[in-house]
GROMACS .gro file of C-alpha atoms in nm:
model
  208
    1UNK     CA    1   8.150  -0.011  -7.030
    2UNK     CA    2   7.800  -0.114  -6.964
    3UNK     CA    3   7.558  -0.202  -7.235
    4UNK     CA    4   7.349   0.040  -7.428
    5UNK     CA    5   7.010   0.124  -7.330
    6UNK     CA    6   6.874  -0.009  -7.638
    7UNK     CA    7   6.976  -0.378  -7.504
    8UNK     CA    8   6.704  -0.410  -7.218
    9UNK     CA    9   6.824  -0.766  -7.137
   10UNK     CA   10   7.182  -0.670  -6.991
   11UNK     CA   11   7.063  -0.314  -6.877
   12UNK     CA   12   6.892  -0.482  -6.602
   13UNK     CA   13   7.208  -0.588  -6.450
   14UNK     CA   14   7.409  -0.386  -6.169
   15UNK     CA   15   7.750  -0.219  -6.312
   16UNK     CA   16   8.062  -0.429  -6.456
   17UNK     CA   17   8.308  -0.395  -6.705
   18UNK     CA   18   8.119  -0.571  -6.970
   19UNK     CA   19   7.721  -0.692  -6.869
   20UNK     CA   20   7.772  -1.107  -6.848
   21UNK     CA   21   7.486  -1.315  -7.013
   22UNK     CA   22   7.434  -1.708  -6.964
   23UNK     CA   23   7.348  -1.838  -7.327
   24UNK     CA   24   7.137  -2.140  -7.192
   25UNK     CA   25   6.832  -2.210  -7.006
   26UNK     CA   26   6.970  -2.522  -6.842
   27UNK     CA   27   6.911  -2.491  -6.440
   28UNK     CA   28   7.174  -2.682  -6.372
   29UNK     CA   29   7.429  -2.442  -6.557
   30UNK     CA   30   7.205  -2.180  -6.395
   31UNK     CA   31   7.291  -2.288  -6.038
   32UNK     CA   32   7.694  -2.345  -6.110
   33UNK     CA   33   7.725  -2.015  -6.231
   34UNK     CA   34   7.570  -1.833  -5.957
   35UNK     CA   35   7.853  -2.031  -5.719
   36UNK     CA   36   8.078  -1.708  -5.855
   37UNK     CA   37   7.899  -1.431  -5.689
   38UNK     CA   38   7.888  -1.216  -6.028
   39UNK     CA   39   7.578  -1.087  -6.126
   40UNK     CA   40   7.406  -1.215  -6.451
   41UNK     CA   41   7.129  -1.280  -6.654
   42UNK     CA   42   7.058  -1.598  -6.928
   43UNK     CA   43   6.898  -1.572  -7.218
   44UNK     CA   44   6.795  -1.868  -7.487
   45UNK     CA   45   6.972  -1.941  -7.753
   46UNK     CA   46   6.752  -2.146  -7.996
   47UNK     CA   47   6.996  -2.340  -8.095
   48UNK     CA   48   6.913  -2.644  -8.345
   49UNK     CA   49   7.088  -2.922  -8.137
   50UNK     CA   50   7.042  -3.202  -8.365
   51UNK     CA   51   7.396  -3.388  -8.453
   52UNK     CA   52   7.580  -3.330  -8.839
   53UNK     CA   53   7.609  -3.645  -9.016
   54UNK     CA   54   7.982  -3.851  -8.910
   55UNK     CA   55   8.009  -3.618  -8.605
   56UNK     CA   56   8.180  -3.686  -8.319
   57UNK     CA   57   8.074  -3.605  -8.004
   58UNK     CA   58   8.352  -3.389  -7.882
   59UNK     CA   59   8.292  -3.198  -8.218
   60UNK     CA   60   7.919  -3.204  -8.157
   61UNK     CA   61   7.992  -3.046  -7.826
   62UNK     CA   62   8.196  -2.760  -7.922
   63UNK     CA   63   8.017  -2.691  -8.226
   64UNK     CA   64   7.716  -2.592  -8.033
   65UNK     CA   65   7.885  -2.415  -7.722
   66UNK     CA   66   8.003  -2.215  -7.969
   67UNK     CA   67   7.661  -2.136  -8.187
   68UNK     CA   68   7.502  -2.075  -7.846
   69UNK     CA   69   7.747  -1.859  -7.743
   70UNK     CA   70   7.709  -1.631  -8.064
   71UNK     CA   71   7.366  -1.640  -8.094
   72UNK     CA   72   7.330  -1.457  -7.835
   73UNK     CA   73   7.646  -1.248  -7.879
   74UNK     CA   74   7.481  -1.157  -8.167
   75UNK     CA   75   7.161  -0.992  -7.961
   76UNK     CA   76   7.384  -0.827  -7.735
   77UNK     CA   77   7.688  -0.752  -7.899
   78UNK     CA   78   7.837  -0.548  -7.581
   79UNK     CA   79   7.810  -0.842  -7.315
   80UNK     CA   80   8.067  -1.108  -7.237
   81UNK     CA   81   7.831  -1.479  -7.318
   82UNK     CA   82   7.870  -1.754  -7.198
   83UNK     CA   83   7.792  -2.085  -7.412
   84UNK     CA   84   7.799  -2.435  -7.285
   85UNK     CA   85   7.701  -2.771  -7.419
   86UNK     CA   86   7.741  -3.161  -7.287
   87UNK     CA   87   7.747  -3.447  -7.513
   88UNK     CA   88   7.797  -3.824  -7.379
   89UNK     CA   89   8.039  -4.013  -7.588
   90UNK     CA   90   7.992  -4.375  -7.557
   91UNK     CA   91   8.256  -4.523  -7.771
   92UNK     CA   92   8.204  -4.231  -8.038
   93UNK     CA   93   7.771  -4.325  -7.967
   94UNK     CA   94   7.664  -3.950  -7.913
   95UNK     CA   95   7.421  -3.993  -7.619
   96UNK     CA   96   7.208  -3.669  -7.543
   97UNK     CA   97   6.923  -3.601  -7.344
   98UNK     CA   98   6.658  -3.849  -7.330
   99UNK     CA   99   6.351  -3.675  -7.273
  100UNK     CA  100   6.150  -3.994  -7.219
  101UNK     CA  101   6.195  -4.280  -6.965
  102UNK     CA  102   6.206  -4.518  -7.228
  103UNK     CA  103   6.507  -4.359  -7.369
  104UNK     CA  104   6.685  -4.320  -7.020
  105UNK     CA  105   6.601  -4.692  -6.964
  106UNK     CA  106   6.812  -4.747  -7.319
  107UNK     CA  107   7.087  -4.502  -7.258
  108UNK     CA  108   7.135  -4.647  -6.876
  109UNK     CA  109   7.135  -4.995  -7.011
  110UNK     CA  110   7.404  -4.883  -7.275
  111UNK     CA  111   7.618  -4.747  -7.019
  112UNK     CA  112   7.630  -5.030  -6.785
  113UNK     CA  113   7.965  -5.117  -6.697
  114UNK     CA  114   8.128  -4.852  -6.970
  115UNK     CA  115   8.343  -4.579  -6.970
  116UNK     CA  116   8.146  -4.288  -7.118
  117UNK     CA  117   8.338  -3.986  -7.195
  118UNK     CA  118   8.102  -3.630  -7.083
  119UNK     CA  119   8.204  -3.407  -7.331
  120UNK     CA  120   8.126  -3.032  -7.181
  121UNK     CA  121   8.249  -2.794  -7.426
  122UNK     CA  122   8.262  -2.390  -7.326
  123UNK     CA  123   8.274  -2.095  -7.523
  124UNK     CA  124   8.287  -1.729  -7.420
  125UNK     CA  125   8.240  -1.429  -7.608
  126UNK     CA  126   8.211  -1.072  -7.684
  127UNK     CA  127   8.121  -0.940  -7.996
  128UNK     CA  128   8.194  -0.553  -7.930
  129UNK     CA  129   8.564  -0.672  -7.842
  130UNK     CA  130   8.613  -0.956  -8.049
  131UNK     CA  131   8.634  -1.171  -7.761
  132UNK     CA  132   8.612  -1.580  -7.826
  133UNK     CA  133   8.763  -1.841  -7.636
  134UNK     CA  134   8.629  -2.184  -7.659
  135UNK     CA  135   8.802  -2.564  -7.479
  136UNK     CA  136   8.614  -2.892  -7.438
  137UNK     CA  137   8.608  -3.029  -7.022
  138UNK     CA  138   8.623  -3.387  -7.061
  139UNK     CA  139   8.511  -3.609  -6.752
  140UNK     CA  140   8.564  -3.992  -6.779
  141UNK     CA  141   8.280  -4.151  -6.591
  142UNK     CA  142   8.277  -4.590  -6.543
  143UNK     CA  143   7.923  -4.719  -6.440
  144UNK     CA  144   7.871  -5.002  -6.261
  145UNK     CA  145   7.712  -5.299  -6.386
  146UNK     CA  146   7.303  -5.203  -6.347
  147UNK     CA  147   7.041  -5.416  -6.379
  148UNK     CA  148   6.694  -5.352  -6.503
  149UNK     CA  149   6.561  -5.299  -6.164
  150UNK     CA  150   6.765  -5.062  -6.052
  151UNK     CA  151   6.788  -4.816  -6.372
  152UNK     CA  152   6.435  -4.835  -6.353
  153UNK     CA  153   6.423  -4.742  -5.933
  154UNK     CA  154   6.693  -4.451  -5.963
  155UNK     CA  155   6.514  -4.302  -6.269
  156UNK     CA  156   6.177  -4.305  -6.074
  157UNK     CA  157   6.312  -4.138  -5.804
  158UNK     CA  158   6.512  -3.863  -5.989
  159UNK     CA  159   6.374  -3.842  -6.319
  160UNK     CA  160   6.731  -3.733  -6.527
  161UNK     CA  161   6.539  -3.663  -6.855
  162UNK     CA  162   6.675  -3.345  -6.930
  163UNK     CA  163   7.048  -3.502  -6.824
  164UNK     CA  164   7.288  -3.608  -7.150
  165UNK     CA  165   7.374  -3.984  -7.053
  166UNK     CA  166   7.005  -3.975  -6.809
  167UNK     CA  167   7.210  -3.967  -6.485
  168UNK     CA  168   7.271  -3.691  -6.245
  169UNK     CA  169   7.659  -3.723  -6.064
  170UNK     CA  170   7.563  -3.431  -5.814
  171UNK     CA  171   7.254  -3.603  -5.706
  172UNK     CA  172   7.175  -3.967  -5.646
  173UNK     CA  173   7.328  -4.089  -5.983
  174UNK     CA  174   7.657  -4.100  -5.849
  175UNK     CA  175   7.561  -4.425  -5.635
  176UNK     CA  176   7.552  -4.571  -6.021
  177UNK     CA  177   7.928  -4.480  -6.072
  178UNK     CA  178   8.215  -4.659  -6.001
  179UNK     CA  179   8.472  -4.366  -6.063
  180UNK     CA  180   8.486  -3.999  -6.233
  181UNK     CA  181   8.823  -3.859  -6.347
  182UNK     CA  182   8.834  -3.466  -6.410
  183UNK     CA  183   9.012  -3.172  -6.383
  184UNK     CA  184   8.746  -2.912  -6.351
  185UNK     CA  185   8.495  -3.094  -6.127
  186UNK     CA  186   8.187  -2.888  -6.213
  187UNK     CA  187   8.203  -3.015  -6.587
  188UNK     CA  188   8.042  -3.312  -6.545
  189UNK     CA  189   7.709  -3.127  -6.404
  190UNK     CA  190   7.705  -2.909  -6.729
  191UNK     CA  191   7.939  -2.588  -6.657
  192UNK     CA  192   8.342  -2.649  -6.606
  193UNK     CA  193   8.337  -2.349  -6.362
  194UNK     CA  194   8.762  -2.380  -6.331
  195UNK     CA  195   8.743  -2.284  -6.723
  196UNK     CA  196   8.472  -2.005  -6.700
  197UNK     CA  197   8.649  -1.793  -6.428
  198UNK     CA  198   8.970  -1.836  -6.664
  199UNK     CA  199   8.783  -1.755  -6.978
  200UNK     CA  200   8.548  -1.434  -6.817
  201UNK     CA  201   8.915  -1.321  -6.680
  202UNK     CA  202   9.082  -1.296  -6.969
  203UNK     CA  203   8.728  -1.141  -7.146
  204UNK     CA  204   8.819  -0.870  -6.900
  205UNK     CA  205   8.559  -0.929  -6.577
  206UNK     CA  206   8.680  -0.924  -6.270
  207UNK     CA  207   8.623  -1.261  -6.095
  208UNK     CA  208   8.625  -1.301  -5.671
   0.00000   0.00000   0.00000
């Protein structure tokens, strides 16, 4: 069933079962999903990101997959959405996106030589169905130890400020890792991509 004409957002996508929207703006998650060859379209969420008082990260993380996910479920009630959200969990330290060098510079210097915990939390569904499945990824990611100089060199050269923990594993970050451990090797780059083709399966798309 394809969505009605009076939602002009998923109407502009070819045939499926069910119209698939992309709750985020986030390139990266962007990018990943397009590796599935099945047509889609995002949309913003306007989510307010900012953490609850005592929250964990892992909490933090699923809490807003899942209001992304619905808020724009509730906009298109007919498509299968997709919401996704990444939190950095130093210790319990919720570490987001910096936004500023300064604050990479902080967050970098916090991670040298710790296990940080990338807490990428997935929800998909469909309001017309009553569709919702939602699982955190989690990737556990050991820095080396980095001096000033070189947080500050890698961060001039990529500029990670819209990265949670300011470091990007698919690009030249990873020479500031010593190991990642995963199951679902896209999580760690914003979009567990094992977990989405199981979740938009069992929403009822049909998945190469």
């Amino acid at each position: 069933m394809s969505a009605p004409p009076s939602d002009p957002l998923a109407a502009t996508l070819p045939p499926l079962t069910r119209p698939l929207i992309l709750g985020s703006t986030s390139r990266y998650r962007h990018v990943l999903l397009q590796r599935l060859g099945v047509p889609f379209v995002t949309d913003s969420p306007h989510v307010d990101e900012t953490a609850l008082p005592g929250e964990q990260p892992v909490d933090m993380a699923l809490r807003l997959a899942r209001a992304k996910a619905h808020a724009v479920a509730e906009r298109h009630p007919q498509a299968v959405v997709i919401g996704s959200d990444q939190v950095a969990d130093l210790h319990g330290l919720a570490l987001g996106k910096p936004g500023t060098h300064e604050r990479a510079v902080g967050q970098l210097q916090q991670m040298s030589g710790q296990t940080v915990v990338f807490q990428t939390a997935l929800c998909v569904v469909c309001r017309a169905t009553g569709f919702e499945q939602a699982e955190v990824a989690a990737v556990r990611v050991v820095f080396r130890s980095l001096g000033r100089e070189e947080i500050e060199r890698y961060l001039i050269a990529e500029q990670p400020y819209d990265c949670a923990g300011s470091a990007k594993s698919e690009g030249m970050g990873i020479a500031l890792l010593e190991r990642i451990d995963n199951d679902d090797p896209t999580a760690l780059v914003g979009l567990p991509l094992i977990r989405t083709c199981r979740m938009l399966r069992a929403a009822g798309l049909t998945i190469p």
